[in-house]
mmCIF file of C-alpha atoms and ligand atoms in Angstrom:
data_model
loop_
_atom_site.group_PDB
_atom_site.id
_atom_site.type_symbol
_atom_site.label_atom_id
_atom_site.label_comp_id
_atom_site.label_asym_id
_atom_site.label_seq_id
_atom_site.Cartn_x
_atom_site.Cartn_y
_atom_site.Cartn_z
ATOM 1 C CA MET A 1 0.248 0.276 0.281
ATOM 2 C CA GLY A 2 1.186 3.863 -0.396
ATOM 3 C CA ARG A 3 1.523 6.211 1.910
ATOM 4 C CA ILE A 4 -0.365 6.808 4.702
ATOM 5 C CA ARG A 5 -1.873 10.299 4.188
ATOM 6 C CA ARG A 6 -5.134 9.647 6.262
ATOM 7 C CA ILE A 7 -6.481 7.203 8.905
ATOM 8 C CA ALA A 8 -9.944 6.572 10.899
ATOM 9 C CA ILE A 9 -10.418 6.215 14.159
ATOM 10 C CA THR A 10 -13.465 4.342 15.984
ATOM 11 C CA THR A 11 -14.663 3.010 19.333
ATOM 12 C CA GLY A 12 -17.206 0.014 18.995
ATOM 13 C CA GLY A 13 -19.436 -0.980 21.640
ATOM 14 C CA GLY A 14 -19.745 -0.293 26.187
ATOM 15 C CA ASP A 15 -17.529 2.235 26.592
ATOM 16 C CA ALA A 16 -14.471 0.896 29.332
ATOM 17 C CA PRO A 17 -12.361 3.741 31.068
ATOM 18 C CA GLY A 18 -7.916 3.825 28.801
ATOM 19 C CA LEU A 19 -10.064 4.744 25.706
ATOM 20 C CA ASN A 20 -9.602 8.598 25.548
ATOM 21 C CA ALA A 21 -6.097 7.459 26.431
ATOM 22 C CA VAL A 22 -5.979 5.584 22.884
ATOM 23 C CA ILE A 23 -7.589 8.115 21.473
ATOM 24 C CA ARG A 24 -4.783 10.989 22.231
ATOM 25 C CA SER A 25 -2.266 7.868 21.468
ATOM 26 C CA VAL A 26 -3.107 7.592 18.381
ATOM 27 C CA VAL A 27 -3.484 10.557 17.258
ATOM 28 C CA LEU A 28 -0.533 12.563 18.544
ATOM 29 C CA SER A 29 1.538 9.192 17.168
ATOM 30 C CA ALA A 30 -0.603 10.419 12.984
ATOM 31 C CA LEU A 31 0.667 13.732 13.983
ATOM 32 C CA GLN A 32 3.800 13.283 14.575
ATOM 33 C CA ARG A 33 4.258 11.139 10.847
ATOM 34 C CA ASN A 34 2.734 14.251 8.915
ATOM 35 C CA TRP A 35 -1.042 11.825 8.656
ATOM 36 C CA GLU A 36 -4.482 13.156 9.647
ATOM 37 C CA VAL A 37 -6.296 11.957 11.528
ATOM 38 C CA ILE A 38 -10.479 11.622 11.161
ATOM 39 C CA GLY A 39 -12.902 9.647 14.582
ATOM 40 C CA ILE A 40 -15.865 8.828 13.421
ATOM 41 C CA ARG A 41 -19.135 9.104 15.780
ATOM 42 C CA LYS A 42 -20.602 6.951 17.461
ATOM 43 C CA GLY A 43 -18.814 3.702 16.547
ATOM 44 C CA TYR A 44 -19.010 1.917 12.783
ATOM 45 C CA GLU A 45 -22.566 3.952 13.207
ATOM 46 C CA GLY A 46 -20.790 7.268 12.434
ATOM 47 C CA LEU A 47 -19.720 5.699 9.202
ATOM 48 C CA PHE A 48 -23.147 5.556 7.263
ATOM 49 C CA ASP A 49 -23.819 9.824 7.952
ATOM 50 C CA THR A 50 -20.230 11.633 6.999
ATOM 51 C CA SER A 51 -22.067 14.096 9.385
ATOM 52 C CA LYS A 52 -20.147 11.840 12.407
ATOM 53 C CA LEU A 53 -16.594 12.249 10.283
ATOM 54 C CA ILE A 54 -14.528 14.593 12.197
ATOM 55 C CA PRO A 55 -11.021 16.277 11.899
ATOM 56 C CA LEU A 56 -9.055 15.566 15.625
ATOM 57 C CA ASP A 57 -6.313 17.939 15.689
ATOM 58 C CA ARG A 58 -3.885 18.878 18.814
ATOM 59 C CA ASP A 59 -6.614 20.974 20.268
ATOM 60 C CA SER A 60 -9.073 17.925 20.094
ATOM 61 C CA VAL A 61 -7.224 15.678 22.308
ATOM 62 C CA ARG A 62 -5.888 18.195 24.948
ATOM 63 C CA GLY A 63 -6.468 17.157 28.941
ATOM 64 C CA ILE A 64 -8.402 13.467 27.929
ATOM 65 C CA THR A 65 -5.766 11.149 28.740
ATOM 66 C CA HIS A 66 -7.490 10.493 32.306
ATOM 67 C CA ILE A 67 -11.202 11.344 31.015
ATOM 68 C CA GLY A 68 -13.501 8.410 31.424
ATOM 69 C CA GLY A 69 -15.982 7.831 29.181
ATOM 70 C CA THR A 70 -14.474 8.472 24.946
ATOM 71 C CA ILE A 71 -15.134 12.083 23.105
ATOM 72 C CA LEU A 72 -15.871 10.347 20.211
ATOM 73 C CA GLY A 73 -19.646 8.270 21.975
ATOM 74 C CA THR A 74 -19.902 4.589 21.133
ATOM 75 C CA THR A 75 -22.685 1.927 20.106
ATOM 76 C CA ASN A 76 -23.738 -1.666 21.226
ATOM 77 C CA ARG A 77 -26.115 -0.727 18.053
ATOM 78 C CA GLY A 78 -24.839 -0.671 14.758
ATOM 79 C CA ASN A 79 -23.202 -3.190 13.227
ATOM 80 C CA PRO A 80 -22.849 -3.230 9.652
ATOM 81 C CA PHE A 81 -22.889 -6.579 8.682
ATOM 82 C CA GLU A 82 -25.984 -6.835 10.382
ATOM 83 C CA TYR A 83 -27.374 -3.417 10.736
ATOM 84 C CA PRO A 84 -31.495 -2.957 12.678
ATOM 85 C CA MET A 85 -33.212 -1.523 9.388
ATOM 86 C CA ARG A 86 -37.502 -0.948 10.122
ATOM 87 C CA CYS A 87 -39.247 -2.870 6.818
ATOM 88 C CA ALA A 88 -42.507 -1.658 5.572
ATOM 89 C CA ASP A 89 -44.475 -3.226 7.867
ATOM 90 C CA GLY A 90 -43.202 -2.100 11.039
ATOM 91 C CA ALA A 91 -40.862 -5.356 11.541
ATOM 92 C CA ILE A 92 -36.859 -4.735 11.882
ATOM 93 C CA SER A 93 -34.159 -7.490 10.177
ATOM 94 C CA LEU A 94 -31.216 -6.841 10.496
ATOM 95 C CA VAL A 95 -29.545 -6.431 6.722
ATOM 96 C CA ASP A 96 -25.343 -6.128 5.548
ATOM 97 C CA ARG A 97 -24.366 -3.116 5.400
ATOM 98 C CA SER A 98 -20.913 -3.673 5.261
ATOM 99 C CA ASP A 99 -20.173 -2.904 1.130
ATOM 100 C CA GLU A 100 -21.181 1.161 1.832
ATOM 101 C CA LEU A 101 -19.137 1.253 4.479
ATOM 102 C CA VAL A 102 -16.716 -0.139 2.769
ATOM 103 C CA GLU A 103 -17.451 3.191 -0.351
ATOM 104 C CA THR A 104 -17.513 5.103 3.046
ATOM 105 C CA PHE A 105 -14.144 4.570 3.623
ATOM 106 C CA ARG A 106 -12.667 4.933 0.296
ATOM 107 C CA ARG A 107 -14.424 7.916 -0.753
ATOM 108 C CA MET A 108 -13.258 9.978 1.972
ATOM 109 C CA ARG A 109 -9.615 8.262 1.069
ATOM 110 C CA ILE A 110 -9.084 6.604 4.364
ATOM 111 C CA ASP A 111 -5.700 4.878 4.394
ATOM 112 C CA ALA A 112 -6.135 3.113 7.177
ATOM 113 C CA LEU A 113 -8.669 2.124 10.381
ATOM 114 C CA VAL A 114 -8.103 1.835 14.085
ATOM 115 C CA ALA A 115 -10.592 -0.124 15.319
ATOM 116 C CA ILE A 116 -10.761 0.240 19.932
ATOM 117 C CA GLY A 117 -13.404 -2.209 20.940
ATOM 118 C CA GLY A 118 -14.076 -5.867 22.220
ATOM 119 C CA ASP A 119 -14.890 -9.306 20.625
ATOM 120 C CA GLY A 120 -17.672 -7.849 19.293
ATOM 121 C CA SER A 121 -15.878 -4.981 16.633
ATOM 122 C CA MET A 122 -12.571 -6.313 16.138
ATOM 123 C CA ARG A 123 -15.250 -9.070 15.510
ATOM 124 C CA ILE A 124 -15.852 -6.608 12.798
ATOM 125 C CA ALA A 125 -12.901 -5.406 12.412
ATOM 126 C CA HIS A 126 -11.836 -8.878 10.756
ATOM 127 C CA GLY A 127 -15.207 -8.812 8.289
ATOM 128 C CA LEU A 128 -14.175 -5.457 6.684
ATOM 129 C CA ALA A 129 -10.633 -6.134 6.730
ATOM 130 C CA GLU A 130 -11.415 -9.337 5.155
ATOM 131 C CA LYS A 131 -13.266 -7.051 2.094
ATOM 132 C CA GLY A 132 -10.345 -4.723 2.057
ATOM 133 C CA LEU A 133 -10.206 -2.465 4.790
ATOM 134 C CA PRO A 134 -7.229 -2.019 5.763
ATOM 135 C CA VAL A 135 -8.108 -2.145 10.480
ATOM 136 C CA VAL A 136 -5.483 -2.742 12.640
ATOM 137 C CA GLY A 137 -7.280 -3.082 16.274
ATOM 138 C CA VAL A 138 -7.455 -2.055 20.290
ATOM 139 C CA PRO A 139 -8.820 -4.531 22.346
ATOM 140 C CA LYS A 140 -10.857 -3.131 25.040
ATOM 141 C CA THR A 141 -13.340 -4.572 27.036
ATOM 142 C CA ILE A 142 -13.652 -4.636 31.490
ATOM 143 C CA ASP A 143 -14.015 -8.595 30.988
ATOM 144 C CA ASN A 144 -10.823 -9.100 29.712
ATOM 145 C CA ASP A 145 -12.389 -11.886 27.489
ATOM 146 C CA LEU A 146 -10.859 -11.048 24.751
ATOM 147 C CA SER A 147 -8.596 -13.247 22.896
ATOM 148 C CA GLY A 148 -4.464 -12.659 22.392
ATOM 149 C CA THR A 149 -4.259 -10.330 24.805
ATOM 150 C CA VAL A 150 -2.976 -11.071 27.975
ATOM 151 C CA ILE A 151 -4.985 -8.482 29.214
ATOM 152 C CA THR A 152 -7.471 -5.230 27.639
ATOM 153 C CA PHE A 153 -6.641 -1.500 28.438
ATOM 154 C CA GLY A 154 -11.073 -0.896 31.273
ATOM 155 C CA PHE A 155 -10.464 -4.109 33.451
ATOM 156 C CA ASP A 156 -8.373 -3.217 35.007
ATOM 157 C CA THR A 157 -10.514 0.342 37.044
ATOM 158 C CA ALA A 158 -13.287 -2.470 36.636
ATOM 159 C CA VAL A 159 -11.599 -4.950 39.813
ATOM 160 C CA THR A 160 -10.041 -1.450 41.217
ATOM 161 C CA VAL A 161 -13.996 -0.356 41.168
ATOM 162 C CA ALA A 162 -14.982 -3.787 42.489
ATOM 163 C CA THR A 163 -12.549 -4.202 44.991
ATOM 164 C CA ASP A 164 -13.287 -0.495 46.475
ATOM 165 C CA ALA A 165 -17.322 -1.716 46.581
ATOM 166 C CA LEU A 166 -16.591 -4.636 48.584
ATOM 167 C CA ASP A 167 -13.950 -2.821 50.878
ATOM 168 C CA ARG A 168 -16.125 -1.040 51.799
ATOM 169 C CA LEU A 169 -20.111 -3.622 52.084
ATOM 170 C CA HIS A 170 -17.395 -6.105 54.462
ATOM 171 C CA SER A 171 -17.992 -2.870 57.416
ATOM 172 C CA THR A 172 -21.684 -2.665 56.617
ATOM 173 C CA ALA A 173 -22.188 -6.497 55.872
ATOM 174 C CA GLU A 174 -20.320 -7.266 59.281
ATOM 175 C CA ALA A 175 -22.338 -4.392 61.614
ATOM 176 C CA HIS A 176 -25.484 -6.126 59.555
ATOM 177 C CA GLU A 177 -24.411 -9.201 60.532
ATOM 178 C CA ARG A 178 -26.082 -10.014 56.888
ATOM 179 C CA VAL A 179 -24.758 -11.576 54.063
ATOM 180 C CA MET A 180 -23.843 -8.921 50.904
ATOM 181 C CA VAL A 181 -23.876 -10.405 47.316
ATOM 182 C CA VAL A 182 -21.902 -8.380 45.219
ATOM 183 C CA GLU A 183 -23.186 -8.810 41.238
ATOM 184 C CA VAL A 184 -20.332 -7.504 39.321
ATOM 185 C CA MET A 185 -20.047 -7.357 35.125
ATOM 186 C CA GLY A 186 -18.162 -10.092 33.119
ATOM 187 C CA ARG A 187 -20.337 -11.102 30.229
ATOM 188 C CA TYR A 188 -20.010 -15.677 30.210
ATOM 189 C CA ALA A 189 -16.349 -14.873 31.540
ATOM 190 C CA GLY A 190 -15.336 -14.639 35.478
ATOM 191 C CA TRP A 191 -12.535 -12.407 35.249
ATOM 192 C CA ILE A 192 -14.196 -8.869 37.749
ATOM 193 C CA ALA A 193 -15.159 -11.450 39.425
ATOM 194 C CA LEU A 194 -12.173 -13.069 40.687
ATOM 195 C CA HIS A 195 -9.694 -10.804 40.678
ATOM 196 C CA SER A 196 -11.366 -8.647 42.459
ATOM 197 C CA GLY A 197 -13.567 -11.214 44.777
ATOM 198 C CA VAL A 198 -9.555 -12.672 45.772
ATOM 199 C CA ALA A 199 -8.029 -8.403 46.173
ATOM 200 C CA SER A 200 -11.125 -7.589 48.913
ATOM 201 C CA THR A 201 -11.224 -11.154 50.588
ATOM 202 C CA ALA A 202 -14.627 -11.952 49.629
ATOM 203 C CA ASP A 203 -16.385 -15.629 50.834
ATOM 204 C CA VAL A 204 -17.840 -16.332 47.504
ATOM 205 C CA ILE A 205 -16.773 -15.815 44.083
ATOM 206 C CA LEU A 206 -19.008 -17.485 41.572
ATOM 207 C CA ILE A 207 -18.279 -17.447 38.155
ATOM 208 C CA PRO A 208 -19.763 -18.555 34.558
ATOM 209 C CA GLU A 209 -16.421 -21.067 34.380
ATOM 210 C CA ILE A 210 -17.707 -23.381 37.326
ATOM 211 C CA PRO A 211 -21.858 -23.663 37.841
ATOM 212 C CA PHE A 212 -22.020 -23.243 41.851
ATOM 213 C CA ASP A 213 -24.449 -25.889 43.870
ATOM 214 C CA ILE A 214 -26.058 -23.490 45.909
ATOM 215 C CA ASP A 215 -26.427 -25.461 48.386
ATOM 216 C CA ILE A 216 -22.332 -25.765 48.644
ATOM 217 C CA VAL A 217 -22.852 -21.959 48.998
ATOM 218 C CA CYS A 218 -25.518 -22.039 51.766
ATOM 219 C CA ASP A 219 -23.054 -24.597 53.354
ATOM 220 C CA LYS A 220 -20.421 -21.955 53.643
ATOM 221 C CA VAL A 221 -22.826 -19.185 54.559
ATOM 222 C CA LEU A 222 -23.852 -21.531 58.425
ATOM 223 C CA ASP A 223 -19.879 -22.595 58.299
ATOM 224 C CA ARG A 224 -18.616 -19.226 58.644
ATOM 225 C CA GLU A 225 -21.614 -18.953 61.307
ATOM 226 C CA ALA A 226 -20.563 -21.610 63.411
ATOM 227 C CA ARG A 227 -17.195 -20.146 63.906
ATOM 228 C CA GLY A 228 -17.978 -16.901 65.242
ATOM 229 C CA ARG A 229 -18.173 -14.658 61.611
ATOM 230 C CA HIS A 230 -22.002 -13.525 61.299
ATOM 231 C CA PHE A 231 -21.561 -12.069 57.848
ATOM 232 C CA THR A 232 -20.653 -12.933 54.472
ATOM 233 C CA ILE A 233 -19.012 -11.922 51.371
ATOM 234 C CA ALA A 234 -19.975 -13.002 47.668
ATOM 235 C CA VAL A 235 -18.706 -11.605 44.555
ATOM 236 C CA VAL A 236 -21.501 -13.005 41.557
ATOM 237 C CA ALA A 237 -20.630 -12.906 37.932
ATOM 238 C CA GLU A 238 -23.306 -11.180 35.486
ATOM 239 C CA GLY A 239 -22.684 -14.864 33.842
ATOM 240 C CA ALA A 240 -22.428 -17.005 36.417
ATOM 241 C CA HIS A 241 -25.637 -20.293 37.318
ATOM 242 C CA PRO A 242 -25.943 -22.560 39.004
ATOM 243 C CA VAL A 243 -24.993 -26.862 37.841
ATOM 244 C CA GLY A 244 -27.470 -27.095 34.675
ATOM 245 C CA GLY A 245 -29.622 -24.382 35.000
ATOM 246 C CA GLU A 246 -29.154 -21.672 32.684
ATOM 247 C CA MET A 247 -27.619 -17.084 32.273
ATOM 248 C CA VAL A 248 -30.225 -15.060 34.126
ATOM 249 C CA VAL A 249 -31.425 -12.604 31.654
ATOM 250 C CA SER A 250 -32.363 -9.050 31.724
ATOM 251 C CA GLY A 251 -33.009 -7.838 28.157
ATOM 252 C CA LYS A 252 -32.375 -7.989 24.883
ATOM 253 C CA ALA A 253 -33.033 -5.029 21.618
ATOM 254 C CA VAL A 254 -33.051 -6.037 18.265
ATOM 255 C CA GLY A 255 -29.679 -6.526 16.980
ATOM 256 C CA GLN A 256 -27.174 -6.096 20.413
ATOM 257 C CA GLU A 257 -26.213 -9.279 22.692
ATOM 258 C CA VAL A 258 -28.984 -10.453 25.549
ATOM 259 C CA ARG A 259 -27.843 -8.368 28.337
ATOM 260 C CA LEU A 260 -26.992 -9.916 32.154
ATOM 261 C CA GLY A 261 -28.006 -9.713 35.149
ATOM 262 C CA GLY A 262 -30.115 -10.570 38.210
ATOM 263 C CA ILE A 263 -28.228 -13.824 39.608
ATOM 264 C CA ALA A 264 -27.497 -11.753 42.190
ATOM 265 C CA GLU A 265 -31.785 -11.674 43.442
ATOM 266 C CA GLN A 266 -31.653 -15.212 43.337
ATOM 267 C CA VAL A 267 -28.354 -16.218 45.065
ATOM 268 C CA ALA A 268 -29.375 -13.902 47.577
ATOM 269 C CA ALA A 269 -32.970 -14.978 47.756
ATOM 270 C CA ALA A 270 -32.127 -18.951 47.902
ATOM 271 C CA ILE A 271 -29.543 -18.210 51.323
ATOM 272 C CA GLU A 272 -31.627 -15.648 53.177
ATOM 273 C CA GLU A 273 -34.539 -18.635 52.711
ATOM 274 C CA ARG A 274 -32.150 -21.291 53.590
ATOM 275 C CA THR A 275 -29.683 -20.119 56.566
ATOM 276 C CA GLY A 276 -31.988 -17.203 58.099
ATOM 277 C CA LYS A 277 -29.843 -15.036 57.276
ATOM 278 C CA GLU A 278 -30.825 -11.609 56.032
ATOM 279 C CA SER A 279 -28.891 -11.200 52.444
ATOM 280 C CA ARG A 280 -28.976 -7.886 50.924
ATOM 281 C CA VAL A 281 -28.085 -7.390 46.803
ATOM 282 C CA VAL A 282 -25.702 -4.886 45.175
ATOM 283 C CA ARG A 283 -25.322 -5.003 41.351
ATOM 284 C CA LEU A 284 -21.808 -2.433 40.708
ATOM 285 C CA GLY A 285 -23.662 -2.457 37.258
ATOM 286 C CA HIS A 286 -21.972 0.510 35.446
ATOM 287 C CA LEU A 287 -19.941 1.827 37.301
ATOM 288 C CA GLN A 288 -16.983 -0.471 36.913
ATOM 289 C CA ARG A 289 -17.259 1.415 32.786
ATOM 290 C CA GLY A 290 -17.608 4.986 34.680
ATOM 291 C CA GLY A 291 -15.254 7.182 35.363
ATOM 292 C CA ARG A 292 -11.114 7.707 35.766
ATOM 293 C CA PRO A 293 -9.039 5.055 34.072
ATOM 294 C CA THR A 294 -6.007 3.452 37.329
ATOM 295 C CA THR A 295 -2.870 3.855 35.817
ATOM 296 C CA PHE A 296 -1.686 0.310 34.377
ATOM 297 C CA ASP A 297 -4.603 1.455 31.957
ATOM 298 C CA ARG A 298 -3.819 5.232 31.354
ATOM 299 C CA LEU A 299 -0.467 3.771 30.733
ATOM 300 C CA THR A 300 -1.496 0.598 28.292
ATOM 301 C CA ALA A 301 -4.449 2.470 26.949
ATOM 302 C CA LEU A 302 -1.187 5.107 25.377
ATOM 303 C CA ARG A 303 0.413 2.692 24.597
ATOM 304 C CA PHE A 304 -1.578 0.064 22.292
ATOM 305 C CA GLY A 305 -2.504 3.807 20.351
ATOM 306 C CA ALA A 306 0.955 4.676 19.801
ATOM 307 C CA ALA A 307 1.706 0.826 19.024
ATOM 308 C CA ALA A 308 -1.364 0.617 16.595
ATOM 309 C CA VAL A 309 0.461 3.176 14.252
ATOM 310 C CA ARG A 310 3.266 1.757 14.215
ATOM 311 C CA THR A 311 2.071 -1.222 13.283
ATOM 312 C CA ILE A 312 -0.162 0.969 10.175
ATOM 313 C CA GLU A 313 3.659 3.097 9.436
ATOM 314 C CA ALA A 314 5.298 -0.683 9.301
ATOM 315 C CA GLY A 315 1.721 -1.848 6.849
ATOM 316 C CA ILE A 316 0.536 -4.313 8.146
ATOM 317 C CA PHE A 317 -3.105 -5.124 8.419
ATOM 318 C CA ASN A 318 -5.522 -7.722 10.076
ATOM 319 C CA VAL A 319 -4.455 -7.931 13.496
ATOM 320 C CA MET A 320 -5.156 -6.100 16.945
ATOM 321 C CA VAL A 321 -2.515 -4.593 19.450
ATOM 322 C CA ALA A 322 -2.644 -7.004 22.026
ATOM 323 C CA LEU A 323 -0.447 -7.250 25.535
ATOM 324 C CA ASP A 324 1.972 -9.840 25.466
ATOM 325 C CA PRO A 325 4.200 -8.457 29.457
ATOM 326 C CA PRO A 326 6.328 -6.391 28.482
ATOM 327 C CA ARG A 327 5.525 -6.423 25.267
ATOM 328 C CA VAL A 328 3.119 -4.923 23.448
ATOM 329 C CA LYS A 329 3.066 -7.060 19.400
ATOM 330 C CA THR A 330 0.278 -7.780 17.521
ATOM 331 C CA VAL A 331 -1.785 -11.078 16.686
ATOM 332 C CA GLU A 332 -4.308 -11.331 14.333
ATOM 333 C CA LEU A 333 -8.164 -9.714 14.171
ATOM 334 C CA ALA A 334 -8.451 -13.889 12.599
ATOM 335 C CA GLU A 335 -7.094 -15.020 16.309
ATOM 336 C CA ALA A 336 -8.184 -13.225 18.592
ATOM 337 C CA VAL A 337 -12.213 -13.586 17.610
ATOM 338 C CA SER A 338 -11.556 -16.741 16.908
ATOM 339 C CA ARG A 339 -13.297 -17.826 21.164
ATOM 340 C CA MET A 340 -13.711 -16.502 24.799
ATOM 341 C CA LYS A 341 -10.908 -16.129 27.628
ATOM 342 C CA ASN A 342 -12.630 -17.416 29.559
ATOM 343 C CA VAL A 343 -10.860 -17.542 33.339
ATOM 344 C CA PRO A 344 -8.448 -20.783 32.689
ATOM 345 C CA LEU A 345 -9.433 -23.145 36.326
ATOM 346 C CA ASP A 346 -6.045 -24.130 36.736
ATOM 347 C CA SER A 347 -4.304 -20.168 36.465
ATOM 348 C CA ASP A 348 -2.501 -18.621 39.137
ATOM 349 C CA THR A 349 -4.995 -16.574 40.703
ATOM 350 C CA MET A 350 -7.262 -19.315 40.702
ATOM 351 C CA LEU A 351 -5.165 -21.814 43.010
ATOM 352 C CA THR A 352 -4.757 -18.895 45.277
ATOM 353 C CA ALA A 353 -7.692 -18.391 45.668
ATOM 354 C CA ARG A 354 -8.528 -22.140 46.715
ATOM 355 C CA ASP A 355 -5.850 -21.888 48.726
ATOM 356 C CA LEU A 356 -6.834 -19.185 51.028
ATOM 357 C CA GLY A 357 -10.949 -21.618 50.969
ATOM 358 C CA VAL A 358 -12.902 -19.355 48.465
ATOM 359 C CA CYS A 359 -15.232 -21.184 47.890
ATOM 360 C CA PHE A 360 -16.790 -21.790 44.881
ATOM 361 C CA GLY A 361 -19.562 -23.667 44.515
ATOM 362 C CA ASP A 362 -18.331 -26.699 43.396
ATOM 363 C CA GLY A 363 -17.397 -28.361 46.989
ATOM 364 C CA THR A 364 -13.416 -28.049 46.410
ATOM 365 C CA ASP A 365 -12.768 -25.619 48.497
ATOM 366 C CA GLY A 366 -10.688 -25.269 51.487
ATOM 367 C CA GLU A 367 -11.252 -24.367 55.684
ATOM 368 C CA GLU A 368 -10.001 -21.019 55.639
ATOM 369 C CA ALA A 369 -11.520 -17.723 53.853
ATOM 370 C CA GLY A 370 -12.334 -13.815 53.868
ATOM 371 C CA THR A 371 -12.099 -12.373 56.977
HETATM 372 O O1 LIG B 1 -18.730 -5.851 28.026
HETATM 373 C C1 LIG B 1 -19.201 -4.523 27.972
HETATM 374 C C2 LIG B 1 -19.819 -5.000 29.393
HETATM 375 O O2 LIG B 1 -20.010 -3.977 30.712
HETATM 376 C C3 LIG B 1 -20.462 -6.913 29.823
HETATM 377 O O3 LIG B 1 -19.885 -6.907 31.408
HETATM 378 C C4 LIG B 1 -21.790 -6.291 30.431
HETATM 379 O O4 LIG B 1 -22.200 -7.259 30.427
HETATM 380 C C5 LIG B 1 -22.143 -5.175 28.943
HETATM 381 O O5 LIG B 1 -21.243 -4.466 28.846
HETATM 382 C C6 LIG B 1 -23.593 -4.158 29.501
HETATM 383 O O6 LIG B 1 -24.401 -3.327 28.407
HETATM 384 P P1 LIG B 1 -24.754 -2.368 28.084
HETATM 385 O O7 LIG B 1 -23.612 -0.975 28.300
HETATM 386 O O8 LIG B 1 -25.550 -2.733 27.114
HETATM 387 O O9 LIG B 1 -26.133 -1.901 28.785
#
């Protein structure tokens, strides 16, 4: 491919702390090379409406590294391969508009696209790359469930928020001798629950990777009671589910993934009924996605942005930048979207949790847990 003159950048899917740091890093790194940068507002949707394409200069990215959200906006609707359109009869059908998008890209003389997003956005980026668009992906998601990278930016901030909340809930749980069931995000992976749960010395951690038996969870509560520990902290990933049961879905819109949520209420109700212990629910929800990125996420995001620009300069496309400490490397987009990155049950953090006696509801718990 010839000399790069103009690149575009998009942020897609749910927001994650660190998006603005990537945008700043891409823009400044590109300007160093005398490239123009076009920001696409509202994810890929912006390419269907050229008024949503905005030039990004040094001033546009001033002072944004530490700010949550994204100056470009984002959406988890508008997948160009399955775009929801209203038919004459009022029904909504999913239409492939990807060719239209590729055409806009060419018409606007954009030489390369930096696509920042999670698994959904990387799948779209891969599809567009297969249609000939020169794309470099940047892995974002609080869920940390993208393959090919050790970590996605946004995860560290979400874990920090969850850990802080769990620390605070400890004292009120102990004061009232209650069970606190805290639901965290993460979709089909238990990374946030595991990391925040272990760091905050939770007694019970329920993750999608280990279907749980509620009786074993209740035994843990009663065992603590018998040992004079009259409160219990349980962290429940939104995708956790009982053995033989389903994940709890709280909603679904056309063209979007199912919305998970509500398992904590079920767990708390079952604990209260079976143990007689007053049980309360806290759902952390979008608090985990808002606000300032941690230092780790900022630095990772800045490194990813600069690496994406170096990758474009090297003429390497259809790849995603990825963290493989201590370096940032690239992996094929095909590999990144080939499978979800779940918590490995033999990972060091899992083994640590087992050694600390955390209950995963699967009957292999140790003796001690929590505080
Ligand atoms: O993928 C990030 C995430 O926050 C998940 O943890 C959660 O299930 C989902 O997005 C929530 O999406 P929305 O913002 O559409 O409610």
